[in-house]
Amino acid sequence: MTKQAAPDAPIGARRGSDVLERLRERPPALWYRGERVLDVTLHPAFARGVSTLAELYDLQWQHADVCLFDSPTSGRKVGRSFQMPRTHEELRTIGRAMRTWADHTYGMMGRAPDYLNRAITAYAAGASFLAEADPRFGANALRYHEHLRERDLSLTHTLIPPQANRAVGPAGQADPFLAARVKEETDAGLVIRGCRMLATLPIADEIMVFPSTLLKGGDEDAPYAFGFVIPSDTSGLKFICRESVDYGRSHFDHPLGSRFEEMDAVVIFDDVRVPWENVLLYRDVERCNRAFARTGAVVHMAHQVAVKNVAKCEFVLGLAHLLVDTIGVERFQHIHEKLAEIWVNLETMKALLRAAEADASLDEWGVIRPAWNPLDAARNLFPRLYPRMIEIIQQIGASGLVAMPTEQDLKGPLADDIRHYYQAARAEAFDRIPLFRLAWDVSMSAFGSRQVLYERFFFGDPVRMAGALVTNHDAELRALAERVRELVRRGRDEAFADISRQPGEE
Ligand SMILES: Cc1cc2nc3c(=O)[nH]c(=O)nc-3n(C[C@H](O)[C@H](O)[C@H](O)COP(=O)(O)OP(=O)(O)OC[C@H]3O[C@@H](n4cnc5c(N)ncnc54)[C@H](O)[C@@H]3O)c2cc1C
């Protein structure tokens, strides 16, 4: 008989059964429709998303050469997304490992744990930036990264204050404890009270409570400025989950929602005790404002996002093409235009990803960091591309997206009618119907709309992301403007060369 490891013992890369076992032993503090969820592996709102999460961990063992590497401290096989890449080849392999997971969910579980594994790995690599504020914080980042890597635990994260009054920051809200803030500082650590949004994948083992990647705090926000990590079952922590987009139906009826529900939750901190060992940033607003950029965490996260975008574009393009073929609309010109549009989106995402990996360079922490500009372009572009691609699915699918019987109908007394009347140019009814149910699930169901909202917002408000982009590229934009100014001046000088008085001169 194999000896069972202690619940928190380091075991290296996990398998699906380890993931399920840990969630049963240490259930995250999830609340769903008024009740505490006691076992996410059985609860109908969560169980099938959890099961897909577990599949990802089995998958990493099936592709161990890509998805795992040897731990630098223990020699165990550990998840590739915890690796600090020192060479371009290592970075590309991390990309391939992330692709293995993204393909498994067709990009529909954006919050596969590799996303935040990349973040915490970057924070550990940039530990000296954290240590400048307090040597303990740098040591904490390194120790925590190792803790996570050697146990292969998953993370969720929450970065922004609750959506109460967006005209003011966390310090300006009606109640100073609306946004999560430090209530008390003790010898043992911090006591946190208040609320944060929004934790996707609250079925994760631990949570990163960090500053925003985008929003900048002011001096008054010091009590709200921190970065810490705690287990998701910490006393006083509560995740209020949204209604599940898994309707509990069959894979036939609800092909995406029945598999890829990653869930989102608002997080409440009811005097949560955070030991100093878990703190990485504290009260240093300026450092919090810079942390994601300076450590490179935002870049490594955006790398995972670009990989996911490619997988998602491929899925939508394949789906669109199959719809076109099935109902015989392939000869219409606007259909070509629409398929071409999705293809261009796919090639754009592939090119940006490839550029980010090819132009990666050694950063100040000795890590090969993907090039930021292509990833910044991808994260600014995709929130517009994805909703448009979903619009195209609606435009191609048209009434077929509602003329869509269920599995029960197909097994009911009208089965013969359905078989006859739901036939398509190139598919029998019983093949056409699940295809259109898939198109419905990506474009119209609660699952599909949540995906669109996710792509619009998860990396931050696109409006403010664009603002940050313009500010960050100020010098580049000015240099380009100067070249144009020169051309304008040349034309002006040529036009007025033969008269002594220059325009504007009295
Ligand atoms: C499905 C989903 C999953 C998410 N997952 C996570 C997660 O795992 N972790 C996490 O931390 N966050 C997550 N987020 C939250 C995400 O970071 C925010 O949605 C994003 O930062 C925008 O903030 P908000 O939703 O509060 O919108 P708000 O800031 O409330 O904005 C509402 C509207 O007002 C406009 N607006 C507000 N303020 C300004 C301003 N100053 N200037 C211009 N326009 C403004 C916005 O453009 C927008 O149109 C998720 C969001 C979604 C939708």
PDB file of N, CA, C and O in Angstrom, residues 141-185:
ATOM      1  N   ALA A 141       8.755  36.294  -0.539  1.00  0.00           N
ATOM      2  CA  ALA A 141       8.401  35.996  -1.940  1.00  0.00           C
ATOM      3  C   ALA A 141       9.106  34.729  -2.400  1.00  0.00           C
ATOM      4  O   ALA A 141       8.493  33.856  -3.032  1.00  0.00           O
ATOM      5  N   LEU A 142      10.382  34.623  -2.066  1.00  0.00           N
ATOM      6  CA  LEU A 142      11.144  33.439  -2.488  1.00  0.00           C
ATOM      7  C   LEU A 142      10.614  32.179  -1.817  1.00  0.00           C
ATOM      8  O   LEU A 142      10.411  31.143  -2.456  1.00  0.00           O
ATOM      9  N   ARG A 143      10.370  32.301  -0.507  1.00  0.00           N
ATOM     10  CA  ARG A 143       9.894  31.126   0.234  1.00  0.00           C
ATOM     11  C   ARG A 143       8.508  30.707  -0.258  1.00  0.00           C
ATOM     12  O   ARG A 143       8.221  29.524  -0.445  1.00  0.00           O
ATOM     13  N   TYR A 144       7.650  31.707  -0.505  1.00  0.00           N
ATOM     14  CA  TYR A 144       6.282  31.390  -0.924  1.00  0.00           C
ATOM     15  C   TYR A 144       6.272  30.718  -2.311  1.00  0.00           C
ATOM     16  O   TYR A 144       5.534  29.770  -2.547  1.00  0.00           O
ATOM     17  N   HIS A 145       7.116  31.243  -3.187  1.00  0.00           N
ATOM     18  CA  HIS A 145       7.203  30.638  -4.523  1.00  0.00           C
ATOM     19  C   HIS A 145       7.589  29.170  -4.415  1.00  0.00           C
ATOM     20  O   HIS A 145       6.995  28.295  -5.069  1.00  0.00           O
ATOM     21  N   GLU A 146       8.555  28.908  -3.569  1.00  0.00           N
ATOM     22  CA  GLU A 146       8.992  27.518  -3.390  1.00  0.00           C
ATOM     23  C   GLU A 146       7.868  26.674  -2.769  1.00  0.00           C
ATOM     24  O   GLU A 146       7.609  25.542  -3.201  1.00  0.00           O
ATOM     25  N   HIS A 147       7.190  27.261  -1.784  1.00  0.00           N
ATOM     26  CA  HIS A 147       6.067  26.576  -1.121  1.00  0.00           C
ATOM     27  C   HIS A 147       5.020  26.155  -2.161  1.00  0.00           C
ATOM     28  O   HIS A 147       4.563  25.014  -2.185  1.00  0.00           O
ATOM     29  N   LEU A 148       4.690  27.099  -3.035  1.00  0.00           N
ATOM     30  CA  LEU A 148       3.650  26.845  -4.028  1.00  0.00           C
ATOM     31  C   LEU A 148       4.118  25.817  -5.066  1.00  0.00           C
ATOM     32  O   LEU A 148       3.389  24.895  -5.424  1.00  0.00           O
ATOM     33  N   ARG A 149       5.354  26.038  -5.541  1.00  0.00           N
ATOM     34  CA  ARG A 149       5.904  25.172  -6.588  1.00  0.00           C
ATOM     35  C   ARG A 149       6.037  23.730  -6.096  1.00  0.00           C
ATOM     36  O   ARG A 149       5.659  22.791  -6.796  1.00  0.00           O
ATOM     37  N   GLU A 150       6.549  23.561  -4.891  1.00  0.00           N
ATOM     38  CA  GLU A 150       6.805  22.198  -4.395  1.00  0.00           C
ATOM     39  C   GLU A 150       5.516  21.465  -4.023  1.00  0.00           C
ATOM     40  O   GLU A 150       5.511  20.252  -3.875  1.00  0.00           O
ATOM     41  N   ARG A 151       4.423  22.231  -3.857  1.00  0.00           N
ATOM     42  CA  ARG A 151       3.135  21.584  -3.559  1.00  0.00           C
ATOM     43  C   ARG A 151       2.191  21.674  -4.755  1.00  0.00           C
ATOM     44  O   ARG A 151       1.108  21.134  -4.741  1.00  0.00           O
ATOM     45  N   ASP A 152       2.605  22.477  -5.750  1.00  0.00           N
ATOM     46  CA  ASP A 152       1.810  22.666  -6.970  1.00  0.00           C
ATOM     47  C   ASP A 152       0.415  23.190  -6.631  1.00  0.00           C
ATOM     48  O   ASP A 152      -0.584  22.733  -7.208  1.00  0.00           O
ATOM     49  N   LEU A 153       0.370  24.142  -5.703  1.00  0.00           N
ATOM     50  CA  LEU A 153      -0.936  24.683  -5.308  1.00  0.00           C
ATOM     51  C   LEU A 153      -1.391  25.719  -6.325  1.00  0.00           C
ATOM     52  O   LEU A 153      -0.577  26.320  -7.020  1.00  0.00           O
ATOM     53  N   SER A 154      -2.699  25.920  -6.366  1.00  0.00           N
ATOM     54  CA  SER A 154      -3.251  26.903  -7.313  1.00  0.00           C
ATOM     55  C   SER A 154      -3.623  28.185  -6.574  1.00  0.00           C
ATOM     56  O   SER A 154      -3.894  28.173  -5.377  1.00  0.00           O
ATOM     57  N   LEU A 155      -3.647  29.283  -7.345  1.00  0.00           N
ATOM     58  CA  LEU A 155      -3.944  30.598  -6.775  1.00  0.00           C
ATOM     59  C   LEU A 155      -5.125  31.248  -7.482  1.00  0.00           C
ATOM     60  O   LEU A 155      -5.287  31.107  -8.690  1.00  0.00           O
ATOM     61  N   THR A 156      -5.888  32.012  -6.710  1.00  0.00           N
ATOM     62  CA  THR A 156      -6.775  33.015  -7.287  1.00  0.00           C
ATOM     63  C   THR A 156      -6.188  34.362  -6.864  1.00  0.00           C
ATOM     64  O   THR A 156      -5.212  34.401  -6.126  1.00  0.00           O
ATOM     65  N   HIS A 157      -6.748  35.464  -7.359  1.00  0.00           N
ATOM     66  CA  HIS A 157      -6.247  36.756  -6.877  1.00  0.00           C
ATOM     67  C   HIS A 157      -7.353  37.799  -6.880  1.00  0.00           C
ATOM     68  O   HIS A 157      -8.349  37.686  -7.598  1.00  0.00           O
ATOM     69  N   THR A 158      -7.156  38.801  -6.040  1.00  0.00           N
ATOM     70  CA  THR A 158      -8.112  39.892  -6.000  1.00  0.00           C
ATOM     71  C   THR A 158      -7.349  41.205  -5.863  1.00  0.00           C
ATOM     72  O   THR A 158      -6.518  41.362  -4.970  1.00  0.00           O
ATOM     73  N   LEU A 159      -7.637  42.121  -6.806  1.00  0.00           N
ATOM     74  CA  LEU A 159      -6.789  43.303  -6.937  1.00  0.00           C
ATOM     75  C   LEU A 159      -7.515  44.631  -6.752  1.00  0.00           C
ATOM     76  O   LEU A 159      -6.869  45.647  -6.495  1.00  0.00           O
ATOM     77  N   ILE A 160      -8.834  44.659  -6.924  1.00  0.00           N
ATOM     78  CA  ILE A 160      -9.472  45.989  -6.951  1.00  0.00           C
ATOM     79  C   ILE A 160     -10.548  46.140  -5.871  1.00  0.00           C
ATOM     80  O   ILE A 160     -11.154  45.164  -5.444  1.00  0.00           O
ATOM     81  N   PRO A 161     -10.778  47.400  -5.432  1.00  0.00           N
ATOM     82  CA  PRO A 161     -11.801  47.620  -4.407  1.00  0.00           C
ATOM     83  C   PRO A 161     -13.201  47.391  -4.963  1.00  0.00           C
ATOM     84  O   PRO A 161     -13.386  47.398  -6.181  1.00  0.00           O
ATOM     85  N   PRO A 162     -14.185  47.187  -4.074  1.00  0.00           N
ATOM     86  CA  PRO A 162     -15.541  46.908  -4.574  1.00  0.00           C
ATOM     87  C   PRO A 162     -16.096  48.098  -5.362  1.00  0.00           C
ATOM     88  O   PRO A 162     -15.708  49.235  -5.144  1.00  0.00           O
ATOM     89  N   GLN A 163     -17.025  47.775  -6.271  1.00  0.00           N
ATOM     90  CA  GLN A 163     -17.563  48.806  -7.161  1.00  0.00           C
ATOM     91  C   GLN A 163     -18.680  49.578  -6.442  1.00  0.00           C
ATOM     92  O   GLN A 163     -19.856  49.366  -6.696  1.00  0.00           O
ATOM     93  N   ALA A 164     -18.280  50.486  -5.566  1.00  0.00           N
ATOM     94  CA  ALA A 164     -19.268  51.293  -4.844  1.00  0.00           C
ATOM     95  C   ALA A 164     -19.312  52.689  -5.454  1.00  0.00           C
ATOM     96  O   ALA A 164     -20.292  53.083  -6.082  1.00  0.00           O
ATOM     97  N   ASN A 165     -18.244  53.445  -5.298  1.00  0.00           N
ATOM     98  CA  ASN A 165     -18.172  54.794  -5.861  1.00  0.00           C
ATOM     99  C   ASN A 165     -16.844  54.927  -6.598  1.00  0.00           C
ATOM    100  O   ASN A 165     -15.799  55.103  -5.981  1.00  0.00           O
ATOM    101  N   ARG A 166     -16.914  54.841  -7.916  1.00  0.00           N
ATOM    102  CA  ARG A 166     -15.688  54.853  -8.719  1.00  0.00           C
ATOM    103  C   ARG A 166     -15.170  56.289  -8.963  1.00  0.00           C
ATOM    104  O   ARG A 166     -14.151  56.465  -9.616  1.00  0.00           O
ATOM    105  N   ALA A 167     -15.904  57.285  -8.428  1.00  0.00           N
ATOM    106  CA  ALA A 167     -15.411  58.666  -8.581  1.00  0.00           C
ATOM    107  C   ALA A 167     -14.244  58.913  -7.627  1.00  0.00           C
ATOM    108  O   ALA A 167     -13.492  59.878  -7.793  1.00  0.00           O
ATOM    109  N   VAL A 168     -14.116  58.053  -6.629  1.00  0.00           N
ATOM    110  CA  VAL A 168     -13.038  58.208  -5.645  1.00  0.00           C
ATOM    111  C   VAL A 168     -12.343  56.855  -5.433  1.00  0.00           C
ATOM    112  O   VAL A 168     -12.902  55.812  -5.754  1.00  0.00           O
ATOM    113  N   GLY A 169     -11.154  56.912  -4.878  1.00  0.00           N
ATOM    114  CA  GLY A 169     -10.396  55.686  -4.614  1.00  0.00           C
ATOM    115  C   GLY A 169     -10.864  55.022  -3.334  1.00  0.00           C
ATOM    116  O   GLY A 169     -11.841  55.474  -2.711  1.00  0.00           O
ATOM    117  N   PRO A 170     -10.156  53.977  -2.895  1.00  0.00           N
ATOM    118  CA  PRO A 170     -10.598  53.237  -1.701  1.00  0.00           C
ATOM    119  C   PRO A 170     -10.697  54.115  -0.452  1.00  0.00           C
ATOM    120  O   PRO A 170     -11.614  53.949   0.360  1.00  0.00           O
ATOM    121  N   ALA A 171      -9.805  55.089  -0.324  1.00  0.00           N
ATOM    122  CA  ALA A 171      -9.814  55.924   0.877  1.00  0.00           C
ATOM    123  C   ALA A 171     -10.977  56.911   0.876  1.00  0.00           C
ATOM    124  O   ALA A 171     -11.359  57.430   1.936  1.00  0.00           O
ATOM    125  N   GLY A 172     -11.554  57.178  -0.291  1.00  0.00           N
ATOM    126  CA  GLY A 172     -12.620  58.188  -0.384  1.00  0.00           C
ATOM    127  C   GLY A 172     -14.021  57.605  -0.273  1.00  0.00           C
ATOM    128  O   GLY A 172     -15.013  58.330  -0.381  1.00  0.00           O
ATOM    129  N   GLN A 173     -14.164  56.310  -0.037  1.00  0.00           N
ATOM    130  CA  GLN A 173     -15.490  55.673   0.024  1.00  0.00           C
ATOM    131  C   GLN A 173     -16.226  56.089   1.302  1.00  0.00           C
ATOM    132  O   GLN A 173     -15.618  56.560   2.273  1.00  0.00           O
ATOM    133  N   ALA A 174     -17.552  55.889   1.287  1.00  0.00           N
ATOM    134  CA  ALA A 174     -18.389  56.316   2.416  1.00  0.00           C
ATOM    135  C   ALA A 174     -17.935  55.642   3.715  1.00  0.00           C
ATOM    136  O   ALA A 174     -18.006  56.236   4.787  1.00  0.00           O
ATOM    137  N   ASP A 175     -17.479  54.411   3.607  1.00  0.00           N
ATOM    138  CA  ASP A 175     -17.036  53.661   4.785  1.00  0.00           C
ATOM    139  C   ASP A 175     -15.558  53.311   4.578  1.00  0.00           C
ATOM    140  O   ASP A 175     -15.219  52.693   3.563  1.00  0.00           O
ATOM    141  N   PRO A 176     -14.702  53.694   5.507  1.00  0.00           N
ATOM    142  CA  PRO A 176     -13.275  53.424   5.293  1.00  0.00           C
ATOM    143  C   PRO A 176     -12.935  51.935   5.219  1.00  0.00           C
ATOM    144  O   PRO A 176     -11.870  51.567   4.735  1.00  0.00           O
ATOM    145  N   PHE A 177     -13.851  51.077   5.713  1.00  0.00           N
ATOM    146  CA  PHE A 177     -13.604  49.633   5.660  1.00  0.00           C
ATOM    147  C   PHE A 177     -14.424  48.936   4.573  1.00  0.00           C
ATOM    148  O   PHE A 177     -14.630  47.727   4.624  1.00  0.00           O
ATOM    149  N   LEU A 178     -14.891  49.722   3.588  1.00  0.00           N
ATOM    150  CA  LEU A 178     -15.588  49.100   2.464  1.00  0.00           C
ATOM    151  C   LEU A 178     -14.554  48.331   1.640  1.00  0.00           C
ATOM    152  O   LEU A 178     -14.690  47.137   1.394  1.00  0.00           O
ATOM    153  N   ALA A 179     -13.524  49.031   1.216  1.00  0.00           N
ATOM    154  CA  ALA A 179     -12.409  48.355   0.531  1.00  0.00           C
ATOM    155  C   ALA A 179     -11.522  47.728   1.597  1.00  0.00           C
ATOM    156  O   ALA A 179     -11.312  48.321   2.664  1.00  0.00           O
ATOM    157  N   ALA A 180     -11.013  46.540   1.286  1.00  0.00           N
ATOM    158  CA  ALA A 180     -10.183  45.842   2.276  1.00  0.00           C
ATOM    159  C   ALA A 180      -9.001  46.720   2.688  1.00  0.00           C
ATOM    160  O   ALA A 180      -8.293  47.259   1.837  1.00  0.00           O
ATOM    161  N   ARG A 181      -8.819  46.871   4.010  1.00  0.00           N
ATOM    162  CA  ARG A 181      -7.715  47.702   4.504  1.00  0.00           C
ATOM    163  C   ARG A 181      -7.146  47.090   5.785  1.00  0.00           C
ATOM    164  O   ARG A 181      -7.740  46.197   6.379  1.00  0.00           O
ATOM    165  N   VAL A 182      -6.014  47.627   6.160  1.00  0.00           N
ATOM    166  CA  VAL A 182      -5.391  47.134   7.380  1.00  0.00           C
ATOM    167  C   VAL A 182      -6.145  47.707   8.567  1.00  0.00           C
ATOM    168  O   VAL A 182      -6.259  48.921   8.719  1.00  0.00           O
ATOM    169  N   LYS A 183      -6.654  46.824   9.416  1.00  0.00           N
ATOM    170  CA  LYS A 183      -7.366  47.273  10.610  1.00  0.00           C
ATOM    171  C   LYS A 183      -6.384  47.384  11.773  1.00  0.00           C
ATOM    172  O   LYS A 183      -6.506  48.259  12.623  1.00  0.00           O
ATOM    173  N   GLU A 184      -5.428  46.486  11.746  1.00  0.00           N
ATOM    174  CA  GLU A 184      -4.507  46.412  12.867  1.00  0.00           C
ATOM    175  C   GLU A 184      -3.186  45.822  12.400  1.00  0.00           C
ATOM    176  O   GLU A 184      -3.171  44.975  11.501  1.00  0.00           O
ATOM    177  N   GLU A 185      -2.134  46.306  13.031  1.00  0.00           N
ATOM    178  CA  GLU A 185      -0.823  45.714  12.751  1.00  0.00           C
ATOM    179  C   GLU A 185      -0.306  45.168  14.074  1.00  0.00           C
ATOM    180  O   GLU A 185      -0.267  45.894  15.066  1.00  0.00           O
TER     181      GLU A 185
END
